[in-house]
């Protein structure tokens, strides 16, 4: 998922006098402050990382150096609150609640949930509790390349890589301060978790992807958005005017950092064309699905957490997983899941094994994984996963680099990825804070190729 990495540029343009009425510089700095408050909060209290380092490595590349210098971050560990001040006032505040992560304090927020319970991290034979080293020289060299910072290049800040072959961890590496139980931010890897939740509901007969979403905001006679199907939203072909651009003024940036009810804001966006015609990646599509998922499961945020634990995390032997919710209790399944690199690999194994748990129990409908990894409209994207099967140039480049044609992956901005290669019984997770435009994917593809060669 692309994030507002050009916020600094947007602010500079907004300050150019004539742009005031159109671009609102106050809005841009509020978005930047929201990014800072939320990300520092989540990675301090969920990820247990140093807030100054998170601000430098994660936040500053996203909002730009100029806004980063204008903002001051305060971490209140006793209250588990992070506030961000501008030059004259506090611009954003985020509050942590155990089990639910961090939430921006915004007008319209509902009560803070307080029933959270966590699940201990597990060691179930998937891998020992200590880091697994590889004895394969080719993998060692490729892993070193993934982590290496090269003079003159943008920072990569890779934090964790785990390689799983035939259901076992065969190699892994972590940056200092990170380890086998460190929770890592998903960004848009979360969209694949939304895919899984929808698959569970499809197993229960509560969701049919071919049916319209039927959002209440779209029920007026003649509203063209009433034709948008669940599948259209999963495949990013809704036709909504909900651009996800590298700007603080894009609808998605406003949705995530200025609005308590993200789904209502997404649903308010107009249609710019009929659904099913054009691939346009936007987190607004996923948030609309997440609201529907919550409604079908019931029980609010606590109900969805319990459903995910019972139907996804426990069967996969995943440890403590944090899911974040907006101010109205909608799972932010576009962007905010937190889990260890090994647990992300366990999740990847669900899709490697055609929707089955390690004990053979089917968790996703038969054919769901094949459908999810099949590209549409010529884009390198399926339904919640990026794919190699289609005709796009970027997919072809990955295949030529050694990432097989049947491979697919969950991906989030700054290089959060779960790579899945069914033909090689291989899953690789890679998480970090790498720079655009490729976020280090070329080195990842070399690692995939090295792992295939070494572990055949």
XYZ file of N, CA and C in Angstrom, residues 201-380:
540
model
N -16.114 -16.626 6.379
C -17.540 -16.337 6.288
C -18.167 -17.013 5.073
N -17.395 -17.126 3.997
C -17.886 -17.856 2.830
C -18.085 -19.333 3.174
N -17.173 -19.908 3.980
C -17.321 -21.299 4.441
C -18.621 -21.469 5.220
N -18.986 -20.415 5.957
C -20.195 -20.463 6.787
C -21.469 -20.129 6.010
N -21.319 -19.789 4.726
C -22.469 -19.396 3.930
C -22.982 -18.006 4.219
N -22.162 -17.172 4.870
C -22.591 -15.824 5.236
C -22.130 -14.762 4.243
N -21.276 -15.143 3.297
C -20.755 -14.208 2.304
C -20.674 -14.917 0.963
N -21.093 -14.222 -0.074
C -20.896 -14.678 -1.449
C -20.209 -13.546 -2.196
N -18.941 -13.711 -2.583
C -18.210 -12.608 -3.226
C -18.868 -12.076 -4.481
N -19.748 -12.852 -5.089
C -20.399 -12.409 -6.327
C -21.552 -11.453 -6.060
N -21.948 -11.324 -4.797
C -23.084 -10.482 -4.453
C -22.644 -9.036 -4.199
N -23.554 -8.057 -4.412
C -23.214 -6.663 -4.098
C -22.917 -6.478 -2.614
N -22.095 -5.499 -2.300
C -21.797 -5.187 -0.904
C -23.044 -4.719 -0.167
N -23.899 -3.979 -0.858
C -25.154 -3.475 -0.285
C -24.896 -2.546 0.898
N -23.944 -1.631 0.738
C -23.686 -0.643 1.785
C -24.919 0.233 1.968
N -25.261 0.574 3.205
C -26.467 1.376 3.421
C -26.409 2.732 2.737
N -25.205 3.265 2.562
C -25.062 4.584 1.918
C -25.371 4.540 0.422
N -25.504 3.356 -0.145
C -25.646 3.225 -1.592
C -27.024 2.709 -2.024
N -27.995 2.760 -1.136
C -29.279 2.122 -1.420
C -30.310 3.044 -2.058
N -29.973 4.288 -2.265
C -30.916 5.195 -2.925
C -31.142 4.738 -4.367
N -32.365 4.858 -4.872
C -32.637 4.435 -6.252
C -31.689 5.125 -7.242
N -31.113 4.346 -8.119
C -30.251 4.895 -9.154
C -28.814 5.117 -8.745
N -28.449 4.808 -7.507
C -27.055 5.000 -7.086
C -26.183 3.968 -7.797
N -25.222 4.405 -8.614
C -24.407 3.439 -9.366
C -23.535 2.561 -8.472
N -23.273 3.010 -7.250
C -22.431 2.231 -6.355
C -23.130 0.972 -5.839
N -24.442 0.894 -6.000
C -25.177 -0.291 -5.543
C -24.763 -1.542 -6.313
N -24.127 -1.368 -7.462
C -23.691 -2.515 -8.268
C -22.345 -3.066 -7.820
N -21.644 -2.393 -6.895
C -20.303 -2.834 -6.486
C -20.417 -4.120 -5.677
N -19.743 -5.154 -6.158
C -19.778 -6.465 -5.521
C -18.636 -6.610 -4.505
N -18.782 -7.589 -3.633
C -17.704 -7.913 -2.694
C -16.422 -8.232 -3.464
N -16.538 -8.983 -4.531
C -15.369 -9.326 -5.341
C -14.722 -8.086 -5.940
N -15.511 -7.124 -6.369
C -14.948 -5.890 -6.933
C -14.061 -5.184 -5.914
N -14.483 -5.186 -4.668
C -13.703 -4.544 -3.612
C -12.444 -5.342 -3.287
N -12.552 -6.658 -3.247
C -11.378 -7.491 -2.999
C -10.339 -7.345 -4.100
N -10.790 -7.185 -5.337
C -9.883 -7.100 -6.484
C -9.497 -5.664 -6.853
N -9.909 -4.705 -6.031
C -9.556 -3.303 -6.256
C -10.055 -2.802 -7.613
N -11.315 -3.088 -7.897
C -11.912 -2.631 -9.150
C -13.321 -2.090 -8.898
N -13.441 -1.359 -7.773
C -14.760 -0.881 -7.350
C -15.280 0.267 -8.202
N -14.372 1.035 -8.802
C -14.790 2.225 -9.536
C -15.009 3.437 -8.664
N -14.751 3.328 -7.353
C -14.900 4.475 -6.461
C -13.788 5.501 -6.705
N -14.106 6.764 -6.511
C -13.115 7.840 -6.584
C -12.461 7.970 -5.212
N -11.603 7.012 -4.889
C -10.977 6.946 -3.564
C -9.481 6.730 -3.746
N -8.848 7.694 -4.372
C -7.437 7.568 -4.739
C -6.540 7.355 -3.528
N -5.585 6.443 -3.684
C -4.552 6.244 -2.680
C -3.239 6.730 -3.271
N -2.951 7.997 -3.063
C -1.795 8.632 -3.682
C -0.790 9.049 -2.625
N 0.409 9.370 -3.084
C 1.461 9.829 -2.178
C 1.244 11.313 -1.869
N 0.167 11.564 -1.178
C -0.215 12.931 -0.839
C -1.068 12.919 0.414
N -0.877 13.926 1.247
C -1.696 14.053 2.451
C -3.137 14.391 2.115
N -3.408 14.770 0.867
C -4.746 15.198 0.483
C -5.522 14.101 -0.235
N -4.949 12.923 -0.381
C -5.672 11.835 -1.031
C -6.783 11.355 -0.107
N -7.872 10.822 -0.683
C -8.961 10.331 0.166
C -8.519 9.305 1.203
N -7.581 8.433 0.851
C -7.164 7.396 1.792
C -6.400 7.992 2.972
N -5.542 8.992 2.720
C -4.835 9.643 3.824
C -5.823 10.307 4.777
N -6.822 10.979 4.228
C -7.841 11.601 5.081
C -8.614 10.539 5.854
N -8.968 9.462 5.174
C -9.729 8.391 5.822
C -8.983 7.836 7.030
N -7.692 7.569 6.864
C -6.937 6.879 7.904
C -6.573 7.766 9.089
N -6.356 9.051 8.846
C -5.772 9.876 9.900
C -6.634 11.050 10.356
N -7.792 11.241 9.712
C -8.651 12.362 10.107
C -10.071 11.946 10.477
N -10.448 10.683 10.228
C -11.844 10.284 10.401
C -11.966 9.089 11.345
N -12.833 9.226 12.336
C -13.060 8.146 13.293
C -13.779 6.970 12.648
N -14.705 7.251 11.738
C -15.471 6.210 11.051
C -14.927 6.079 9.632
N -13.925 5.240 9.481
C -13.246 5.123 8.186
C -14.175 4.572 7.108
N -14.985 3.580 7.457
C -15.847 2.972 6.458
C -16.907 3.953 5.955
N -17.456 4.760 6.851
C -18.446 5.753 6.422
C -17.811 6.757 5.469
N -16.581 7.157 5.757
C -15.892 8.083 4.853
C -15.641 7.419 3.502
N -15.214 6.149 3.519
C -14.975 5.442 2.258
C -16.264 5.297 1.461
N -17.357 4.983 2.152
C -18.634 4.797 1.467
C -19.164 6.093 0.882
N -18.735 7.215 1.424
C -19.195 8.517 0.933
C -18.505 8.934 -0.360
N -17.454 8.223 -0.755
C -16.752 8.609 -1.973
C -17.611 8.273 -3.192
N -17.638 9.150 -4.194
C -18.498 8.918 -5.358
C -17.923 7.860 -6.300
N -18.770 7.365 -7.179
C -18.315 6.465 -8.233
C -17.780 7.303 -9.390
N -16.638 6.913 -9.909
C -16.118 7.599 -11.097
C -16.286 6.766 -12.360
N -16.568 5.466 -12.171
C -16.877 4.594 -13.298
C -17.567 3.345 -12.768
N -18.089 2.545 -13.664
C -18.756 1.317 -13.263
C -17.739 0.336 -12.672
N -18.151 -0.488 -11.717
C -17.218 -1.461 -11.143
C -16.805 -2.517 -12.158
N -15.620 -3.091 -11.933
C -15.142 -4.182 -12.765
C -14.436 -3.767 -14.031
N -14.196 -2.463 -14.212
C -13.570 -2.006 -15.449
C -12.088 -1.734 -15.312
N -11.655 -1.178 -14.150
C -10.283 -0.710 -13.993
C -9.741 -1.128 -12.636
N -8.499 -1.613 -12.617
C -7.806 -1.884 -11.362
C -7.268 -0.576 -10.805
N -7.670 -0.229 -9.594
C -7.115 0.928 -8.889
C -7.004 0.591 -7.405
N -5.776 0.440 -6.965
C -5.496 0.007 -5.597
C -5.901 1.094 -4.613
N -6.755 0.753 -3.654
C -7.160 1.712 -2.626
C -7.607 0.993 -1.367
N -7.104 1.444 -0.235
C -7.483 0.867 1.048
C -8.942 1.138 1.394
N -9.558 2.103 0.729
C -10.975 2.362 0.973
C -11.811 1.131 0.648
N -11.466 0.419 -0.414
C -12.200 -0.791 -0.774
C -12.150 -1.810 0.362
N -10.961 -2.005 0.940
C -10.799 -3.020 1.979
C -11.537 -2.641 3.258
N -11.488 -1.372 3.639
C -12.175 -0.938 4.862
C -13.681 -1.169 4.752
N -14.236 -0.968 3.575
C -15.657 -1.256 3.380
C -15.954 -2.738 3.589
N -15.069 -3.596 3.119
C -15.230 -5.029 3.361
C -15.134 -5.353 4.843
N -14.203 -4.699 5.531
C -14.017 -4.981 6.952
C -15.239 -4.589 7.776
N -15.899 -3.510 7.401
C -17.133 -3.159 8.113
C -18.175 -4.260 7.940
N -18.305 -4.755 6.707
C -19.261 -5.828 6.455
C -18.887 -7.097 7.217
N -17.593 -7.431 7.253
C -17.145 -8.603 7.999
C -17.552 -8.476 9.468
N -17.299 -7.312 10.062
C -17.673 -7.104 11.454
C -19.156 -7.258 11.690
N -19.967 -6.759 10.757
C -21.424 -6.869 10.895
C -21.879 -8.325 10.800
N -21.265 -9.090 9.891
C -21.685 -10.495 9.723
C -21.244 -11.349 10.911
N -20.088 -11.040 11.499
C -19.617 -11.789 12.656
C -20.399 -11.402 13.908
N -20.577 -10.086 14.112
C -21.291 -9.587 15.278
C -20.407 -9.490 16.510
N -20.898 -8.764 17.499
C -20.194 -8.642 18.768
C -19.159 -7.535 18.807
N -19.158 -6.652 17.817
C -18.226 -5.528 17.818
C -16.784 -5.981 17.651
N -15.877 -5.123 18.109
C -14.454 -5.424 17.972
C -14.078 -6.699 18.725
N -14.631 -6.869 19.922
C -14.325 -8.066 20.705
C -14.804 -9.323 19.992
N -15.970 -9.231 19.363
C -16.499 -10.381 18.643
C -15.626 -10.772 17.463
N -15.144 -9.782 16.742
C -14.295 -10.086 15.589
C -12.939 -10.625 16.036
N -12.399 -10.067 17.115
C -11.141 -10.599 17.655
C -11.300 -12.069 18.027
N -12.391 -12.401 18.695
C -12.620 -13.784 19.105
C -12.802 -14.688 17.891
N -13.509 -14.206 16.877
C -13.718 -14.973 15.646
C -12.381 -15.244 14.963
N -11.536 -14.211 14.842
C -10.238 -14.375 14.192
C -9.360 -15.343 14.967
N -9.399 -15.250 16.278
C -8.600 -16.152 17.101
C -9.068 -17.607 16.932
N -10.365 -17.816 16.994
C -10.911 -19.175 16.924
C -10.756 -19.783 15.535
N -10.984 -18.974 14.489
C -11.076 -19.530 13.144
C -9.777 -19.427 12.336
N -8.899 -18.483 12.725
C -7.671 -18.281 11.954
C -6.435 -18.534 12.799
N -6.247 -17.756 13.846
C -4.968 -17.750 14.558
C -4.700 -19.047 15.320
N -5.685 -19.538 16.081
C -5.454 -20.768 16.836
C -5.221 -21.979 15.934
N -6.031 -22.203 14.905
C -5.769 -23.358 14.039
C -4.405 -23.317 13.357
N -3.869 -22.107 13.148
C -2.563 -21.976 12.505
C -1.422 -21.944 13.515
N -1.746 -22.074 14.810
C -0.755 -22.038 15.888
C -0.029 -20.694 15.939
N -0.743 -19.636 15.574
C -0.173 -18.305 15.677
C -0.252 -17.847 17.130
N 0.745 -17.083 17.563
C 0.765 -16.562 18.922
C -0.099 -15.331 19.050
N 0.343 -14.370 19.825
C -0.446 -13.169 20.082
C -0.429 -12.259 18.854
N -1.588 -11.994 18.305
C -1.746 -11.144 17.126
C -2.606 -9.945 17.516
N -2.159 -8.752 17.182
C -2.921 -7.534 17.463
C -3.631 -7.073 16.204
N -4.929 -6.832 16.322
C -5.736 -6.248 15.253
C -6.218 -4.886 15.738
N -6.051 -3.854 14.920
C -6.509 -2.522 15.323
C -7.860 -2.187 14.698
N -8.600 -1.334 15.406
C -9.952 -0.955 15.009
C -10.072 0.558 15.010
N -10.962 1.075 14.168
C -11.147 2.525 14.128
C -12.080 2.969 15.247
N -12.460 4.232 15.232
C -13.252 4.802 16.312
C -14.663 4.280 16.402
N -15.122 3.551 15.385
C -16.448 2.943 15.421
C -16.385 1.425 15.512
N -15.186 0.894 15.798
C -15.055 -0.540 16.005
C -14.903 -1.364 14.754
N -14.575 -0.721 13.626
C -14.316 -1.452 12.388
C -12.846 -1.864 12.336
N -12.602 -3.127 12.082
C -11.243 -3.630 11.907
C -10.568 -2.887 10.758
N -9.390 -2.349 11.006
C -8.664 -1.654 9.946
C -7.830 -2.704 9.206
N -8.545 -3.596 8.531
C -7.923 -4.704 7.835
C -7.286 -4.310 6.527
N -7.251 -3.021 6.270
C -6.468 -2.511 5.143
C -5.008 -2.350 5.520
N -4.717 -2.192 6.846
C -3.426 -1.635 7.204
C -2.818 -2.118 8.506
N -3.591 -2.483 9.523
C -3.021 -2.588 10.860
C -3.262 -3.937 11.541
N -2.345 -4.850 11.276
C -2.195 -6.086 12.035
C -0.760 -6.112 12.543
N -0.537 -6.723 13.699
C 0.814 -6.828 14.267
C 1.042 -8.276 14.695
N 2.116 -8.864 14.197
C 2.447 -10.246 14.533
C 3.942 -10.431 14.349
N 4.459 -11.543 14.838
C 5.870 -11.842 14.638
C 6.103 -12.306 13.204
N 7.349 -12.252 12.756
C 7.675 -12.707 11.404
C 7.353 -14.181 11.236
N 7.551 -14.968 12.297
C 7.190 -16.382 12.221
C 5.678 -16.568 12.111
N 4.910 -15.769 12.845
C 3.460 -15.895 12.747
C 2.941 -15.445 11.392
N 3.557 -14.421 10.802
C 3.185 -14.089 9.428
C 3.488 -15.266 8.504
N 4.575 -15.999 8.753
C 4.881 -17.184 7.953
C 3.832 -18.269 8.160
N 3.383 -18.454 9.409
C 2.313 -19.414 9.667
C 1.062 -19.050 8.875
N 0.762 -17.767 8.817
C -0.386 -17.316 8.024
C -0.153 -17.631 6.550
N 1.059 -17.394 6.056
C 1.369 -17.717 4.668
C 1.189 -19.187 4.353
N 1.474 -20.055 5.330
C 1.314 -21.493 5.113
C -0.140 -21.875 4.873
N -1.083 -21.124 5.423
C -2.491 -21.386 5.148
C -2.752 -21.337 3.648
N -2.153 -20.361 2.965
C -2.365 -20.200 1.532
C -1.455 -21.126 0.725
N -0.280 -21.435 1.250
C 0.578 -22.422 0.602
C -0.122 -23.781 0.557
N -0.847 -24.106 1.638
C -1.489 -25.414 1.780
C -2.945 -25.398 1.331
N -3.270 -24.513 0.397
C -4.595 -24.484 -0.221
C -5.727 -24.294 0.780
N -5.468 -23.459 1.800
C -6.532 -23.121 2.736
C -6.726 -24.110 3.851
N -5.719 -24.961 4.103
C -5.823 -25.951 5.168
C -4.883 -25.630 6.315
N -5.313 -25.971 7.528
C -4.485 -25.839 8.726
C -3.416 -26.931 8.728
N -2.414 -26.820 9.606
C -1.372 -27.852 9.664
C -1.916 -29.260 9.912
N -3.041 -29.393 10.602
C -3.593 -30.724 10.861
C -4.474 -31.228 9.733
N -4.558 -30.469 8.636
C -5.347 -30.884 7.486
C -6.763 -30.361 7.461
N -7.197 -29.698 8.528
C -8.548 -29.134 8.564
C -8.678 -28.015 7.539
N -9.738 -28.069 6.746
C -9.949 -27.006 5.763
C -10.525 -25.778 6.437
N -9.824 -24.644 6.300
C -10.260 -23.382 6.894
C -10.875 -22.446 5.863
N -10.431 -22.538 4.634
C -10.944 -21.710 3.551
C -11.659 -22.601 2.537
N -12.665 -22.085 1.854
C -13.404 -22.925 0.904
C -12.488 -23.513 -0.169
N -12.833 -24.678 -0.634
C -12.078 -25.280 -1.717
C -12.111 -24.356 -2.931
N -10.948 -24.075 -3.497
C -10.849 -23.169 -4.630
C -10.634 -21.716 -4.255
N -10.767 -21.386 -2.974
C -10.638 -19.987 -2.540
C -9.225 -19.448 -2.792
N -8.206 -20.244 -2.471
C -6.837 -19.774 -2.659
C -6.539 -19.572 -4.138
N -6.926 -20.518 -4.977
C -6.696 -20.371 -6.416
C -7.390 -19.128 -6.951
N -8.591 -18.884 -6.490
C -9.338 -17.693 -6.905
C -8.641 -16.422 -6.414
N -8.141 -16.447 -5.185
C -7.508 -15.269 -4.591
C -6.217 -14.892 -5.304
N -5.489 -15.881 -5.801
C -4.184 -15.618 -6.411
C -4.261 -15.452 -7.922
N -5.458 -15.435 -8.476
C -5.639 -15.268 -9.918
C -5.806 -13.795 -10.246
N -4.937 -13.281 -11.107
C -4.980 -11.855 -11.441
C -6.186 -11.538 -12.317
N -6.522 -10.259 -12.349
C -7.665 -9.793 -13.132
C -7.331 -8.472 -13.811
N -7.995 -8.213 -14.911
C -7.865 -6.952 -15.658
C -6.420 -6.663 -16.073
N -5.608 -7.692 -16.207
C -4.223 -7.501 -16.628
C -3.310 -6.948 -15.566
N -3.827 -6.755 -14.345
C -3.018 -6.214 -13.250
C -2.329 -7.353 -12.507
N -1.204 -7.079 -11.841
C -0.515 -8.131 -11.087
C -1.132 -8.316 -9.700
